[in-house]
């Protein structure tokens, strides 16, 4: 079945850039998402990328997609304490998940050092 | 708009008890989902629904039942709760139409503990 892999933890200094990586196995993946979960909260969509794109930038966020290697990354520039959260990579064939829902990675805990 | 609302937010059950988690969305979404989130496991799909009156099994359906009697509501039932069902449950909804900027909207979660 489909699989999405992420590192469990990433620690960065405040002000540095954070790069969270994700790999997926389903070559049919069309929509790739990054969700953010703050402590005790639900999931908030940060950004997404369509499989025919290589890069997407949205303010401090840059998403890079290497479709050949099935590798997705999220770069957060000038990391702030408010960025401390769990970041989930997710993929689906259909927008929003369609009939099969989204396949999630286990999540990466982003820890910010002062 | 309230978006996706889950009730209750917290619950403690004894083994063998039953309960129903309610999910309501006010965005007229066709698709609704129930996920569970466990430490180190990410989110896993329990059941989903592609429209009123229809439901289907996801990745981890055992021990759960669902119903979608109204388009805006998706209920998750535990008939006989087990400690293994201790988890955080998330409901989500999305449109069915193909689109460029379609996302799944998530509720705030229900933290369930079975003792």
PDB file of C-alpha atoms in Angstrom:
ATOM      1  CA  UNK A   1       0.000   0.000   0.000  1.00  0.00           C
ATOM      2  CA  UNK A   2       0.871   3.654  -0.066  1.00  0.00           C
ATOM      3  CA  UNK A   3       3.425   4.899   2.439  1.00  0.00           C
ATOM      4  CA  UNK A   4       4.564   8.343   3.490  1.00  0.00           C
ATOM      5  CA  UNK A   5       7.756   8.675   5.510  1.00  0.00           C
ATOM      6  CA  UNK A   6       9.022  11.588   7.596  1.00  0.00           C
ATOM      7  CA  UNK A   7      11.638  12.084  10.271  1.00  0.00           C
ATOM      8  CA  UNK A   8      10.045  12.293  13.723  1.00  0.00           C
ATOM      9  CA  UNK A   9      12.006  15.277  15.048  1.00  0.00           C
ATOM     10  CA  UNK A  10      13.779  18.370  13.779  1.00  0.00           C
ATOM     11  CA  UNK A  11      15.491  20.901  16.028  1.00  0.00           C
ATOM     12  CA  UNK A  12      16.502  24.335  14.732  1.00  0.00           C
ATOM     13  CA  UNK A  13      17.587  27.649  16.194  1.00  0.00           C
ATOM     14  CA  UNK A  14      15.207  30.565  16.122  1.00  0.00           C
ATOM     15  CA  UNK A  15      15.875  32.651  13.017  1.00  0.00           C
ATOM     16  CA  UNK A  16      17.377  29.767  11.032  1.00  0.00           C
ATOM     17  CA  UNK A  17      15.620  27.967   8.207  1.00  0.00           C
ATOM     18  CA  UNK A  18      13.849  24.683   8.868  1.00  0.00           C
ATOM     19  CA  UNK A  19      13.672  22.002   6.211  1.00  0.00           C
ATOM     20  CA  UNK A  20      11.246  19.149   6.768  1.00  0.00           C
ATOM     21  CA  UNK A  21      11.518  16.236   4.376  1.00  0.00           C
ATOM     22  CA  UNK A  22       9.017  13.644   3.240  1.00  0.00           C
ATOM     23  CA  UNK A  23       9.124  10.681   0.888  1.00  0.00           C
ATOM     24  CA  UNK A  24       6.158   8.851  -0.563  1.00  0.00           C
ATOM     25  CA  UNK A  25       5.762   5.661  -2.517  1.00  0.00           C
ATOM     26  CA  UNK A  26       2.568   6.073  -4.542  1.00  0.00           C
ATOM     27  CA  UNK A  27       3.490   7.252  -8.030  1.00  0.00           C
ATOM     28  CA  UNK A  28      -0.182   8.128  -8.601  1.00  0.00           C
ATOM     29  CA  UNK A  29      -0.026  10.819  -5.944  1.00  0.00           C
ATOM     30  CA  UNK A  30      -1.360  13.978  -7.492  1.00  0.00           C
ATOM     31  CA  UNK A  31      -1.887  16.275  -4.524  1.00  0.00           C
ATOM     32  CA  UNK A  32       0.750  16.687  -1.848  1.00  0.00           C
ATOM     33  CA  UNK A  33       0.035  18.616   1.310  1.00  0.00           C
ATOM     34  CA  UNK A  34       1.709  19.995   4.372  1.00  0.00           C
ATOM     35  CA  UNK A  35      -0.457  20.249   7.469  1.00  0.00           C
ATOM     36  CA  UNK A  36       0.499  21.896  10.764  1.00  0.00           C
ATOM     37  CA  UNK A  37      -0.760  20.718  14.128  1.00  0.00           C
ATOM     38  CA  UNK A  38      -0.181  22.879  17.177  1.00  0.00           C
ATOM     39  CA  UNK A  39      -0.439  21.304  20.637  1.00  0.00           C
ATOM     40  CA  UNK A  40      -3.993  20.266  21.469  1.00  0.00           C
ATOM     41  CA  UNK A  41      -5.335  21.510  18.150  1.00  0.00           C
ATOM     42  CA  UNK A  42      -6.580  20.066  14.912  1.00  0.00           C
ATOM     43  CA  UNK A  43      -4.764  20.027  11.605  1.00  0.00           C
ATOM     44  CA  UNK A  44      -4.360  23.209   9.639  1.00  0.00           C
ATOM     45  CA  UNK A  45      -3.505  23.139   5.956  1.00  0.00           C
ATOM     46  CA  UNK A  46      -0.277  25.076   5.421  1.00  0.00           C
ATOM     47  CA  UNK A  47       0.257  24.593   1.738  1.00  0.00           C
ATOM     48  CA  UNK A  48      -0.116  22.075  -1.039  1.00  0.00           C
ATOM     49  CA  UNK A  49       1.498  21.326  -4.353  1.00  0.00           C
ATOM     50  CA  UNK A  50       0.170  19.723  -7.466  1.00  0.00           C
ATOM     51  CA  UNK A  51       2.278  16.944  -8.942  1.00  0.00           C
ATOM     52  CA  UNK A  52       3.071  18.844 -12.141  1.00  0.00           C
ATOM     53  CA  UNK A  53       4.824  21.564 -10.131  1.00  0.00           C
ATOM     54  CA  UNK A  54       8.423  21.575  -8.934  1.00  0.00           C
ATOM     55  CA  UNK A  55       8.222  24.398  -6.458  1.00  0.00           C
ATOM     56  CA  UNK A  56       5.724  26.586  -4.704  1.00  0.00           C
ATOM     57  CA  UNK A  57       6.500  29.598  -2.530  1.00  0.00           C
ATOM     58  CA  UNK A  58       4.135  31.256  -0.102  1.00  0.00           C
ATOM     59  CA  UNK A  59       5.674  33.930   2.106  1.00  0.00           C
ATOM     60  CA  UNK A  60       8.096  32.116   4.451  1.00  0.00           C
ATOM     61  CA  UNK A  61       7.147  28.696   3.111  1.00  0.00           C
ATOM     62  CA  UNK A  62       8.793  26.990   0.144  1.00  0.00           C
ATOM     63  CA  UNK A  63       7.694  23.572  -1.043  1.00  0.00           C
ATOM     64  CA  UNK A  64       9.961  21.570  -3.324  1.00  0.00           C
ATOM     65  CA  UNK A  65       8.811  18.459  -5.152  1.00  0.00           C
ATOM     66  CA  UNK A  66      11.098  15.943  -6.801  1.00  0.00           C
ATOM     67  CA  UNK A  67       8.609  13.682  -8.494  1.00  0.00           C
ATOM     68  CA  UNK A  68      11.263  11.343  -9.877  1.00  0.00           C
ATOM     69  CA  UNK A  69      12.556  10.575  -6.370  1.00  0.00           C
ATOM     70  CA  UNK A  70       9.068  10.971  -4.782  1.00  0.00           C
ATOM     71  CA  UNK A  71      10.547  13.488  -2.358  1.00  0.00           C
ATOM     72  CA  UNK A  72       8.759  16.489  -0.922  1.00  0.00           C
ATOM     73  CA  UNK A  73      10.243  19.144   1.337  1.00  0.00           C
ATOM     74  CA  UNK A  74       8.934  22.108   3.292  1.00  0.00           C
ATOM     75  CA  UNK A  75      11.301  24.976   4.027  1.00  0.00           C
ATOM     76  CA  UNK A  76      10.331  27.535   6.647  1.00  0.00           C
ATOM     77  CA  UNK A  77      12.482  30.651   6.453  1.00  0.00           C
ATOM     78  CA  UNK A  78      13.332  32.664   9.579  1.00  0.00           C
ATOM     79  CA  UNK A  79      11.857  30.054  11.918  1.00  0.00           C
ATOM     80  CA  UNK A  80       9.968  31.564  14.861  1.00  0.00           C
ATOM     81  CA  UNK A  81       8.792  30.113  18.176  1.00  0.00           C
ATOM     82  CA  UNK A  82       5.251  30.115  16.788  1.00  0.00           C
ATOM     83  CA  UNK A  83       6.368  27.595  14.183  1.00  0.00           C
ATOM     84  CA  UNK A  84       6.831  24.983  16.898  1.00  0.00           C
ATOM     85  CA  UNK A  85       4.355  22.237  15.979  1.00  0.00           C
ATOM     86  CA  UNK A  86       3.998  18.852  14.327  1.00  0.00           C
ATOM     87  CA  UNK A  87       4.137  19.005  10.530  1.00  0.00           C
ATOM     88  CA  UNK A  88       2.397  16.301   8.550  1.00  0.00           C
ATOM     89  CA  UNK A  89       3.088  15.429   4.974  1.00  0.00           C
ATOM     90  CA  UNK A  90       0.074  13.939   3.192  1.00  0.00           C
ATOM     91  CA  UNK A  91      -0.740  12.746  -0.278  1.00  0.00           C
ATOM     92  CA  UNK A  92      -3.789  11.821  -2.282  1.00  0.00           C
ATOM     93  CA  UNK A  93      -4.845  11.070  -5.804  1.00  0.00           C
ATOM     94  CA  UNK A  94      -7.895  13.304  -5.545  1.00  0.00           C
ATOM     95  CA  UNK A  95      -8.169  16.868  -4.221  1.00  0.00           C
ATOM     96  CA  UNK A  96      -8.920  16.912  -0.502  1.00  0.00           C
ATOM     97  CA  UNK A  97      -8.483  13.177  -0.401  1.00  0.00           C
ATOM     98  CA  UNK A  98     -11.436  12.118  -2.513  1.00  0.00           C
ATOM     99  CA  UNK A  99     -13.021   8.802  -1.694  1.00  0.00           C
ATOM    100  CA  UNK A 100      -9.893   7.304  -0.160  1.00  0.00           C
ATOM    101  CA  UNK A 101      -8.942  10.127   2.142  1.00  0.00           C
ATOM    102  CA  UNK A 102      -5.437  11.395   2.668  1.00  0.00           C
ATOM    103  CA  UNK A 103      -2.426   9.225   3.430  1.00  0.00           C
ATOM    104  CA  UNK A 104      -0.404  10.882   6.178  1.00  0.00           C
ATOM    105  CA  UNK A 105       3.144  10.585   7.317  1.00  0.00           C
ATOM    106  CA  UNK A 106       3.773  10.125  11.037  1.00  0.00           C
ATOM    107  CA  UNK A 107       4.543  13.802  11.487  1.00  0.00           C
ATOM    108  CA  UNK A 108       7.728  15.754  12.224  1.00  0.00           C
ATOM    109  CA  UNK A 109       8.011  17.559  15.560  1.00  0.00           C
ATOM    110  CA  UNK A 110       9.679  20.901  14.894  1.00  0.00           C
ATOM    111  CA  UNK A 111      11.514  22.074  18.013  1.00  0.00           C
ATOM    112  CA  UNK A 112      12.739  25.658  18.161  1.00  0.00           C
ATOM    113  CA  UNK A 113      15.817  26.473  20.211  1.00  0.00           C
ATOM    114  CA  UNK A 114      16.196  30.059  21.473  1.00  0.00           C
TER     115      UNK A 114
ATOM    116  CA  UNK B   1     -18.676  29.657   9.284  1.00  0.00           C
ATOM    117  CA  UNK B   2     -17.999  27.111  12.001  1.00  0.00           C
ATOM    118  CA  UNK B   3     -16.279  24.727   9.571  1.00  0.00           C
ATOM    119  CA  UNK B   4     -15.971  21.248  11.063  1.00  0.00           C
ATOM    120  CA  UNK B   5     -17.165  20.824  14.631  1.00  0.00           C
ATOM    121  CA  UNK B   6     -16.613  17.733  16.750  1.00  0.00           C
ATOM    122  CA  UNK B   7     -18.347  16.838  19.975  1.00  0.00           C
ATOM    123  CA  UNK B   8     -17.363  15.975  22.601  1.00  0.00           C
ATOM    124  CA  UNK B   9     -13.817  17.316  22.884  1.00  0.00           C
ATOM    125  CA  UNK B  10     -12.830  14.944  25.685  1.00  0.00           C
ATOM    126  CA  UNK B  11     -14.263  11.699  27.020  1.00  0.00           C
ATOM    127  CA  UNK B  12     -13.224   8.928  29.366  1.00  0.00           C
ATOM    128  CA  UNK B  13     -14.917   5.559  28.918  1.00  0.00           C
ATOM    129  CA  UNK B  14     -14.761   2.308  30.790  1.00  0.00           C
ATOM    130  CA  UNK B  15     -13.948  -0.840  28.837  1.00  0.00           C
ATOM    131  CA  UNK B  16     -17.124  -2.206  27.283  1.00  0.00           C
ATOM    132  CA  UNK B  17     -19.038   1.069  27.293  1.00  0.00           C
ATOM    133  CA  UNK B  18     -20.413   2.552  24.117  1.00  0.00           C
ATOM    134  CA  UNK B  19     -20.412   6.074  22.798  1.00  0.00           C
ATOM    135  CA  UNK B  20     -20.960   8.139  19.673  1.00  0.00           C
ATOM    136  CA  UNK B  21     -18.742  10.908  18.395  1.00  0.00           C
ATOM    137  CA  UNK B  22     -20.475  13.570  16.364  1.00  0.00           C
ATOM    138  CA  UNK B  23     -19.001  15.499  13.490  1.00  0.00           C
ATOM    139  CA  UNK B  24     -20.859  18.386  11.863  1.00  0.00           C
ATOM    140  CA  UNK B  25     -19.805  20.498   8.894  1.00  0.00           C
ATOM    141  CA  UNK B  26     -21.521  23.548   7.479  1.00  0.00           C
ATOM    142  CA  UNK B  27     -19.660  23.769   4.162  1.00  0.00           C
ATOM    143  CA  UNK B  28     -21.987  21.489   2.179  1.00  0.00           C
ATOM    144  CA  UNK B  29     -19.137  19.030   1.619  1.00  0.00           C
ATOM    145  CA  UNK B  30     -19.932  15.680   0.093  1.00  0.00           C
ATOM    146  CA  UNK B  31     -17.018  13.781   1.547  1.00  0.00           C
ATOM    147  CA  UNK B  32     -16.478  13.222   5.264  1.00  0.00           C
ATOM    148  CA  UNK B  33     -13.844  11.205   7.090  1.00  0.00           C
ATOM    149  CA  UNK B  34     -12.947   9.875  10.506  1.00  0.00           C
ATOM    150  CA  UNK B  35      -9.264   9.507  11.367  1.00  0.00           C
ATOM    151  CA  UNK B  36      -7.509   8.420  14.514  1.00  0.00           C
ATOM    152  CA  UNK B  37      -4.179   9.816  15.614  1.00  0.00           C
ATOM    153  CA  UNK B  38      -1.840   7.798  17.793  1.00  0.00           C
ATOM    154  CA  UNK B  39       1.657   8.771  18.973  1.00  0.00           C
ATOM    155  CA  UNK B  40       4.233   7.981  16.336  1.00  0.00           C
ATOM    156  CA  UNK B  41       1.553   6.684  13.947  1.00  0.00           C
ATOM    157  CA  UNK B  42       0.316   9.779  12.173  1.00  0.00           C
ATOM    158  CA  UNK B  43      -3.344   9.810  11.164  1.00  0.00           C
ATOM    159  CA  UNK B  44      -5.066   6.681   9.969  1.00  0.00           C
ATOM    160  CA  UNK B  45      -8.410   6.566   8.197  1.00  0.00           C
ATOM    161  CA  UNK B  46     -11.143   4.685  10.058  1.00  0.00           C
ATOM    162  CA  UNK B  47     -14.213   5.169   7.854  1.00  0.00           C
ATOM    163  CA  UNK B  48     -15.319   7.648   5.260  1.00  0.00           C
ATOM    164  CA  UNK B  49     -18.441   8.733   3.436  1.00  0.00           C
ATOM    165  CA  UNK B  50     -18.824  10.021  -0.100  1.00  0.00           C
ATOM    166  CA  UNK B  51     -22.350  11.254   0.416  1.00  0.00           C
ATOM    167  CA  UNK B  52     -25.499  11.125   2.478  1.00  0.00           C
ATOM    168  CA  UNK B  53     -26.513   7.563   3.211  1.00  0.00           C
ATOM    169  CA  UNK B  54     -23.199   6.014   2.105  1.00  0.00           C
ATOM    170  CA  UNK B  55     -20.227   4.887   4.175  1.00  0.00           C
ATOM    171  CA  UNK B  56     -17.129   2.804   3.563  1.00  0.00           C
ATOM    172  CA  UNK B  57     -14.251   1.289   5.502  1.00  0.00           C
ATOM    173  CA  UNK B  58     -10.877   2.914   5.693  1.00  0.00           C
ATOM    174  CA  UNK B  59      -7.562   1.534   6.878  1.00  0.00           C
ATOM    175  CA  UNK B  60      -8.502   0.699  10.485  1.00  0.00           C
ATOM    176  CA  UNK B  61     -12.298   0.149  10.656  1.00  0.00           C
ATOM    177  CA  UNK B  62     -12.517  -2.689  13.204  1.00  0.00           C
ATOM    178  CA  UNK B  63     -14.410  -1.841  16.386  1.00  0.00           C
ATOM    179  CA  UNK B  64     -16.111   1.204  14.868  1.00  0.00           C
ATOM    180  CA  UNK B  65     -19.346   1.899  13.036  1.00  0.00           C
ATOM    181  CA  UNK B  66     -20.450   5.045  11.246  1.00  0.00           C
ATOM    182  CA  UNK B  67     -23.582   6.614   9.901  1.00  0.00           C
ATOM    183  CA  UNK B  68     -24.303   9.518   7.562  1.00  0.00           C
ATOM    184  CA  UNK B  69     -28.034  10.093   7.773  1.00  0.00           C
ATOM    185  CA  UNK B  70     -27.693  13.789   6.993  1.00  0.00           C
ATOM    186  CA  UNK B  71     -25.180  15.348   4.633  1.00  0.00           C
ATOM    187  CA  UNK B  72     -23.809  17.666   7.296  1.00  0.00           C
ATOM    188  CA  UNK B  73     -23.309  15.024  10.004  1.00  0.00           C
ATOM    189  CA  UNK B  74     -21.017  12.017  10.249  1.00  0.00           C
ATOM    190  CA  UNK B  75     -21.259   9.884  13.386  1.00  0.00           C
ATOM    191  CA  UNK B  76     -18.604   7.513  14.680  1.00  0.00           C
ATOM    192  CA  UNK B  77     -19.763   4.838  17.088  1.00  0.00           C
ATOM    193  CA  UNK B  78     -17.907   2.574  19.455  1.00  0.00           C
ATOM    194  CA  UNK B  79     -20.201  -0.257  20.511  1.00  0.00           C
ATOM    195  CA  UNK B  80     -17.885  -1.809  23.102  1.00  0.00           C
ATOM    196  CA  UNK B  81     -14.892   0.375  23.839  1.00  0.00           C
ATOM    197  CA  UNK B  82     -11.462  -1.192  24.322  1.00  0.00           C
ATOM    198  CA  UNK B  83      -8.247   0.351  25.716  1.00  0.00           C
ATOM    199  CA  UNK B  84      -6.731   0.031  22.217  1.00  0.00           C
ATOM    200  CA  UNK B  85      -9.233   2.651  21.086  1.00  0.00           C
ATOM    201  CA  UNK B  86      -7.660   5.272  23.319  1.00  0.00           C
ATOM    202  CA  UNK B  87      -6.701   7.896  20.786  1.00  0.00           C
ATOM    203  CA  UNK B  88      -7.387  11.329  19.401  1.00  0.00           C
ATOM    204  CA  UNK B  89     -10.105  11.230  16.770  1.00  0.00           C
ATOM    205  CA  UNK B  90     -10.307  13.737  13.959  1.00  0.00           C
ATOM    206  CA  UNK B  91     -13.146  14.333  11.589  1.00  0.00           C
ATOM    207  CA  UNK B  92     -12.546  15.959   8.210  1.00  0.00           C
ATOM    208  CA  UNK B  93     -14.593  16.970   5.204  1.00  0.00           C
ATOM    209  CA  UNK B  94     -13.907  17.965   1.627  1.00  0.00           C
ATOM    210  CA  UNK B  95     -15.586  18.734  -1.678  1.00  0.00           C
ATOM    211  CA  UNK B  96     -15.978  16.037  -4.294  1.00  0.00           C
ATOM    212  CA  UNK B  97     -15.389  18.219  -7.343  1.00  0.00           C
ATOM    213  CA  UNK B  98     -11.992  18.192  -9.003  1.00  0.00           C
ATOM    214  CA  UNK B  99     -10.381  21.491  -8.327  1.00  0.00           C
ATOM    215  CA  UNK B 100      -7.092  23.246  -7.992  1.00  0.00           C
ATOM    216  CA  UNK B 101      -7.423  24.411  -4.462  1.00  0.00           C
ATOM    217  CA  UNK B 102      -9.460  21.798  -2.705  1.00  0.00           C
ATOM    218  CA  UNK B 103      -8.426  20.833   0.784  1.00  0.00           C
ATOM    219  CA  UNK B 104      -9.684  18.657   3.574  1.00  0.00           C
ATOM    220  CA  UNK B 105     -10.892  20.669   6.553  1.00  0.00           C
ATOM    221  CA  UNK B 106     -10.315  19.152   9.978  1.00  0.00           C
ATOM    222  CA  UNK B 107     -12.142  19.426  13.254  1.00  0.00           C
ATOM    223  CA  UNK B 108     -10.339  20.163  16.527  1.00  0.00           C
ATOM    224  CA  UNK B 109     -10.296  16.540  17.598  1.00  0.00           C
ATOM    225  CA  UNK B 110     -11.836  14.374  20.317  1.00  0.00           C
ATOM    226  CA  UNK B 111      -9.508  12.971  22.929  1.00  0.00           C
ATOM    227  CA  UNK B 112     -10.861   9.592  24.037  1.00  0.00           C
ATOM    228  CA  UNK B 113      -9.428   7.542  26.870  1.00  0.00           C
ATOM    229  CA  UNK B 114     -10.667   4.010  27.534  1.00  0.00           C
ATOM    230  CA  UNK B 115      -9.777   2.642  30.961  1.00  0.00           C
TER     231      UNK B 115
END
